[in-house]
Amino acid sequence: MMRLDKFIANNGYGSRKEVHKLIRQNSVSVNGEIADKPSVHIDIKKDKVCVNGEEVLYTEFVYLMMNKPPGFVSATFDKFDRTVLEIVSEEDKILGPYPIGRLDKDTVGLLIISNDGDMCHRVLSPKRHVEKKYFVRVDGCLNDSFIGIFNDGVVLEDGVKCKSAKLKILKVHNDGSECELILTEGKFHQIKRMFETFGFLVTYLKRIEFGGLKLDESLKEGEYRHLTVEEINLLKMV
Ligand code: URA
């Protein structure tokens, strides 16, 4: 059983607020009857829900976009730390979603949480070179020579060479710099280790894009929402 507004929102019809508007406009029906209460509970496998005459099909997949807060690990279970799944409501966990890829405990920003295994496999496959864009603050002064070094592939302290990365310097001041960095791979602590090779410490790291999908900046850290149909399609096109 699930609330009607939740069920419709889960299936890509926008936020709960937008769904309430659809209900007020008499655009929603349950088993042929116009629905007037967003809070009514429906049986997601049996009841027939329509929006503007079009059936909302029960989906086996759930796709969430979270603005990950600091202090949470990207896992479904952890012995010591709080996990991002603890932020997700029981209702949104019914279908067993998990984080798609990892952000470090202190990293914030765009994290996709889903149970779509095929999509997960595709977007994380090293063969697909899916772009991930980060906003980064470091404690050192960047200059244009770094752009070429990142483009050529930074060699980490253990000798491993990273793939070409696009660096855009946004701001340089006396005690640090701000930049954007696009990676197509995801080695352990990669960005921190890349900057470490220059003796720089990453003081703030936020993922802002993942394979064409942008972080919804209206989400505060620790908030999440369902992806829209367009956003789900963006991920499926990867
Ligand atoms: N690089 C890092 O060092 N940490 C992250 O969380 C993501 C990329």
Coordinates of C-alpha atoms and ligand atoms in Angstrom, one line a residue:
M1 CA 0.0 0.0 0.0
M2 CA 1.2 3.5 -0.8
R3 CA -0.1 7.0 -0.7
L4 CA -1.6 8.1 -4.0
D5 CA 0.5 11.3 -4.3
K6 CA 3.7 9.3 -3.5
F7 CA 2.9 6.6 -6.1
I8 CA 2.4 9.2 -8.8
A9 CA 5.4 11.3 -7.9
N10 CA 7.5 8.1 -7.8
N11 CA 6.6 7.4 -11.3
G12 CA 8.1 10.6 -12.6
Y13 CA 5.2 13.0 -12.6
G14 CA 7.1 15.7 -10.6
S15 CA 7.1 16.6 -7.0
R16 CA 4.4 15.9 -4.5
K17 CA 3.3 19.5 -4.8
E18 CA 2.9 19.1 -8.6
V19 CA 1.0 15.9 -8.1
H20 CA -1.4 17.7 -5.6
K21 CA -2.1 20.2 -8.4
L22 CA -2.9 17.4 -10.8
I23 CA -5.3 16.0 -8.2
R24 CA -6.9 19.4 -7.6
Q25 CA -7.4 19.7 -11.4
N26 CA -9.3 16.4 -11.4
S27 CA -6.6 14.9 -13.6
V28 CA -6.1 11.8 -11.5
S29 CA -8.4 8.8 -11.3
V30 CA -8.2 5.5 -9.3
N31 CA -10.1 2.6 -10.7
G32 CA -12.1 5.0 -12.9
E33 CA -13.1 7.4 -10.2
I34 CA -11.7 10.9 -10.0
A35 CA -9.4 11.1 -7.0
D36 CA -9.7 14.1 -4.7
K37 CA -7.5 13.0 -1.8
P38 CA -3.7 12.8 -2.2
S39 CA -3.4 10.9 1.0
V40 CA -5.6 8.0 0.0
H41 CA -3.7 4.6 0.1
I42 CA -3.7 2.5 -3.0
D43 CA -2.5 -1.0 -3.7
I44 CA 0.3 -0.4 -6.1
K45 CA 0.0 -3.8 -7.7
K46 CA -3.8 -3.9 -8.1
D47 CA -5.3 -0.4 -8.3
K48 CA -5.5 1.3 -11.7
V49 CA -4.3 4.9 -11.4
C50 CA -4.5 7.3 -14.4
V51 CA -3.2 10.8 -14.9
N52 CA -5.0 12.6 -17.7
G53 CA -6.4 9.3 -18.9
E54 CA -3.0 7.7 -19.1
E55 CA -2.3 4.7 -16.8
V56 CA 0.5 5.1 -14.4
L57 CA 2.2 1.7 -14.5
Y58 CA 3.5 0.1 -11.5
T59 CA 7.3 0.1 -11.8
E60 CA 9.8 -2.2 -10.3
F61 CA 12.4 0.5 -10.3
V62 CA 13.1 3.5 -8.1
Y63 CA 15.4 6.3 -9.0
L64 CA 16.4 8.9 -6.4
M65 CA 18.7 11.9 -6.6
M66 CA 20.3 12.9 -3.3
N67 CA 22.3 15.8 -2.3
K68 CA 24.6 13.7 -0.1
P69 CA 25.4 15.4 3.2
P70 CA 28.9 15.1 4.8
G71 CA 29.3 12.4 7.5
F72 CA 27.4 9.7 5.7
V73 CA 28.9 6.7 3.9
S74 CA 27.6 5.6 0.4
A75 CA 26.6 2.2 1.5
T76 CA 23.4 0.3 2.5
F77 CA 24.9 -0.9 5.8
D78 CA 27.9 0.1 7.9
K79 CA 29.0 -1.1 11.3
F80 CA 30.3 2.3 12.4
D81 CA 28.9 5.1 10.3
R82 CA 25.5 6.4 9.3
T83 CA 24.7 5.5 5.7
V84 CA 22.9 7.5 3.0
L85 CA 20.1 4.9 3.1
E86 CA 19.3 6.0 6.6
I87 CA 18.1 9.3 5.1
V88 CA 15.7 7.5 2.7
S89 CA 12.2 7.0 3.9
E90 CA 10.9 3.5 4.5
E91 CA 8.4 3.9 1.7
D92 CA 11.2 4.8 -0.8
K93 CA 13.2 1.8 0.4
I94 CA 10.5 -0.8 -0.4
L95 CA 12.1 -1.6 -3.7
G96 CA 15.6 -2.1 -2.2
P97 CA 17.6 0.8 -3.8
Y98 CA 21.3 1.3 -3.2
P99 CA 23.8 4.0 -4.0
I100 CA 25.1 3.9 -7.6
G101 CA 28.8 4.5 -7.1
R102 CA 30.5 6.0 -4.1
L103 CA 31.3 9.3 -2.7
D104 CA 33.6 9.6 0.3
K105 CA 32.2 10.2 3.7
D106 CA 33.1 13.9 3.7
T107 CA 32.1 14.4 0.0
V108 CA 28.8 16.1 -0.7
G109 CA 26.5 16.4 -3.7
L110 CA 24.9 14.3 -6.4
L111 CA 24.4 10.7 -5.5
I112 CA 22.0 8.5 -7.4
I113 CA 20.2 5.8 -5.4
S114 CA 18.4 3.1 -7.4
N115 CA 17.6 -0.6 -7.7
D116 CA 18.1 -0.6 -11.5
G117 CA 21.0 -3.1 -11.8
D118 CA 21.4 -2.7 -15.6
M119 CA 21.6 1.0 -15.3
C120 CA 24.0 0.8 -12.4
H121 CA 26.2 -1.6 -14.4
R122 CA 26.2 0.7 -17.5
V123 CA 26.9 4.0 -15.8
L124 CA 29.7 2.5 -13.6
S125 CA 31.3 0.5 -16.4
P126 CA 34.9 1.8 -17.1
K127 CA 34.3 1.2 -20.8
R128 CA 31.6 3.9 -21.0
H129 CA 33.7 6.8 -19.6
V130 CA 30.7 8.4 -18.0
E131 CA 31.6 12.0 -17.0
K132 CA 31.4 13.1 -13.4
K133 CA 31.8 16.8 -12.6
Y134 CA 33.0 18.0 -9.2
F135 CA 33.3 21.4 -7.6
V136 CA 36.6 21.4 -5.7
R137 CA 38.3 23.6 -3.1
V138 CA 42.0 23.1 -2.4
D139 CA 44.4 24.8 -0.1
G140 CA 47.0 25.6 -2.8
C141 CA 47.1 28.1 -5.7
L142 CA 46.2 26.7 -9.1
N143 CA 47.5 28.2 -12.3
D144 CA 46.9 27.4 -16.0
S145 CA 49.8 24.9 -16.1
F146 CA 47.6 22.5 -14.1
I147 CA 45.0 22.4 -17.0
G148 CA 47.6 20.6 -19.2
I149 CA 48.8 18.4 -16.4
F150 CA 45.2 17.2 -15.7
N151 CA 44.5 16.8 -19.4
D152 CA 47.6 14.6 -19.9
G153 CA 46.7 12.4 -16.9
V154 CA 47.9 12.9 -13.4
V155 CA 50.3 10.2 -12.1
L156 CA 49.3 9.3 -8.6
E157 CA 51.9 8.8 -5.8
D158 CA 51.6 5.0 -6.2
G159 CA 52.6 5.4 -9.9
V160 CA 49.1 4.8 -11.3
K161 CA 48.2 7.1 -14.2
C162 CA 44.8 8.7 -14.2
K163 CA 42.8 9.2 -17.4
S164 CA 42.6 12.7 -18.9
A165 CA 40.6 15.0 -16.7
K166 CA 39.2 18.5 -17.6
L167 CA 40.1 21.2 -15.1
K168 CA 38.5 24.6 -15.0
I169 CA 39.9 27.1 -12.6
L170 CA 37.2 29.3 -11.1
K171 CA 38.9 31.3 -8.4
V172 CA 42.4 31.7 -7.0
H173 CA 43.1 33.6 -3.8
N174 CA 45.9 33.8 -1.2
D175 CA 45.1 30.7 0.7
G176 CA 43.5 28.4 -1.9
S177 CA 41.6 27.9 -5.1
E178 CA 38.2 26.8 -6.4
C179 CA 37.9 24.7 -9.6
E180 CA 35.7 22.3 -11.5
L181 CA 37.0 18.9 -12.5
I182 CA 35.5 16.4 -14.8
L183 CA 36.6 12.8 -14.4
T184 CA 35.6 9.7 -16.5
E185 CA 36.7 7.2 -14.0
G186 CA 36.4 6.7 -10.2
K187 CA 39.5 5.5 -8.5
F188 CA 39.5 5.3 -4.7
H189 CA 39.8 8.9 -3.3
Q190 CA 40.8 9.9 -6.8
I191 CA 40.4 13.7 -6.6
K192 CA 42.1 13.9 -3.2
R193 CA 44.9 11.8 -4.4
M194 CA 45.3 13.8 -7.6
F195 CA 45.8 17.0 -5.7
E196 CA 47.9 15.3 -3.1
T197 CA 50.6 14.8 -5.8
F198 CA 51.0 18.6 -5.9
G199 CA 51.0 18.8 -2.1
F200 CA 47.5 20.3 -2.1
L201 CA 44.7 19.3 0.4
V202 CA 41.1 19.1 -0.9
T203 CA 39.2 21.1 1.7
Y204 CA 35.7 20.7 0.0
L205 CA 34.4 18.3 -2.6
K206 CA 31.0 18.3 -4.2
R207 CA 29.8 16.3 -7.1
I208 CA 27.6 18.4 -9.3
E209 CA 27.0 16.3 -12.4
F210 CA 26.8 12.6 -13.3
G211 CA 26.5 11.5 -16.9
G212 CA 24.6 14.5 -18.1
L213 CA 22.4 14.6 -15.0
K214 CA 22.8 17.8 -12.9
L215 CA 22.4 18.1 -9.2
D216 CA 19.1 19.9 -8.4
E217 CA 20.5 22.8 -6.5
S218 CA 17.1 23.3 -4.7
L219 CA 18.0 20.1 -2.7
K220 CA 19.7 21.0 0.5
E221 CA 22.4 18.6 1.8
G222 CA 20.6 15.6 3.2
E223 CA 17.5 16.0 0.9
Y224 CA 16.6 13.8 -2.0
R225 CA 13.8 13.5 -4.6
H226 CA 12.6 11.1 -7.3
L227 CA 14.1 11.6 -10.7
T228 CA 11.8 12.8 -13.4
V229 CA 11.1 10.7 -16.5
E230 CA 13.5 12.9 -18.5
E231 CA 16.2 12.5 -16.0
I232 CA 15.7 8.7 -15.9
N233 CA 16.0 8.6 -19.7
L234 CA 19.3 10.7 -19.5
L235 CA 20.7 8.0 -17.3
K236 CA 19.4 5.2 -19.5
M237 CA 21.0 6.8 -22.6
V238 CA 24.5 6.6 -21.1
Ligands
URA1 N1 37.2 11.8 -5.5 C1 37.5 11.8 -4.2 O1 38.6 11.9 -3.7 N2 36.4 11.6 -3.4 C2 35.1 11.4 -3.8 O2 34.2 11.3 -3.0 C3 34.9 11.5 -5.2 C4 36.0 11.7 -6.0

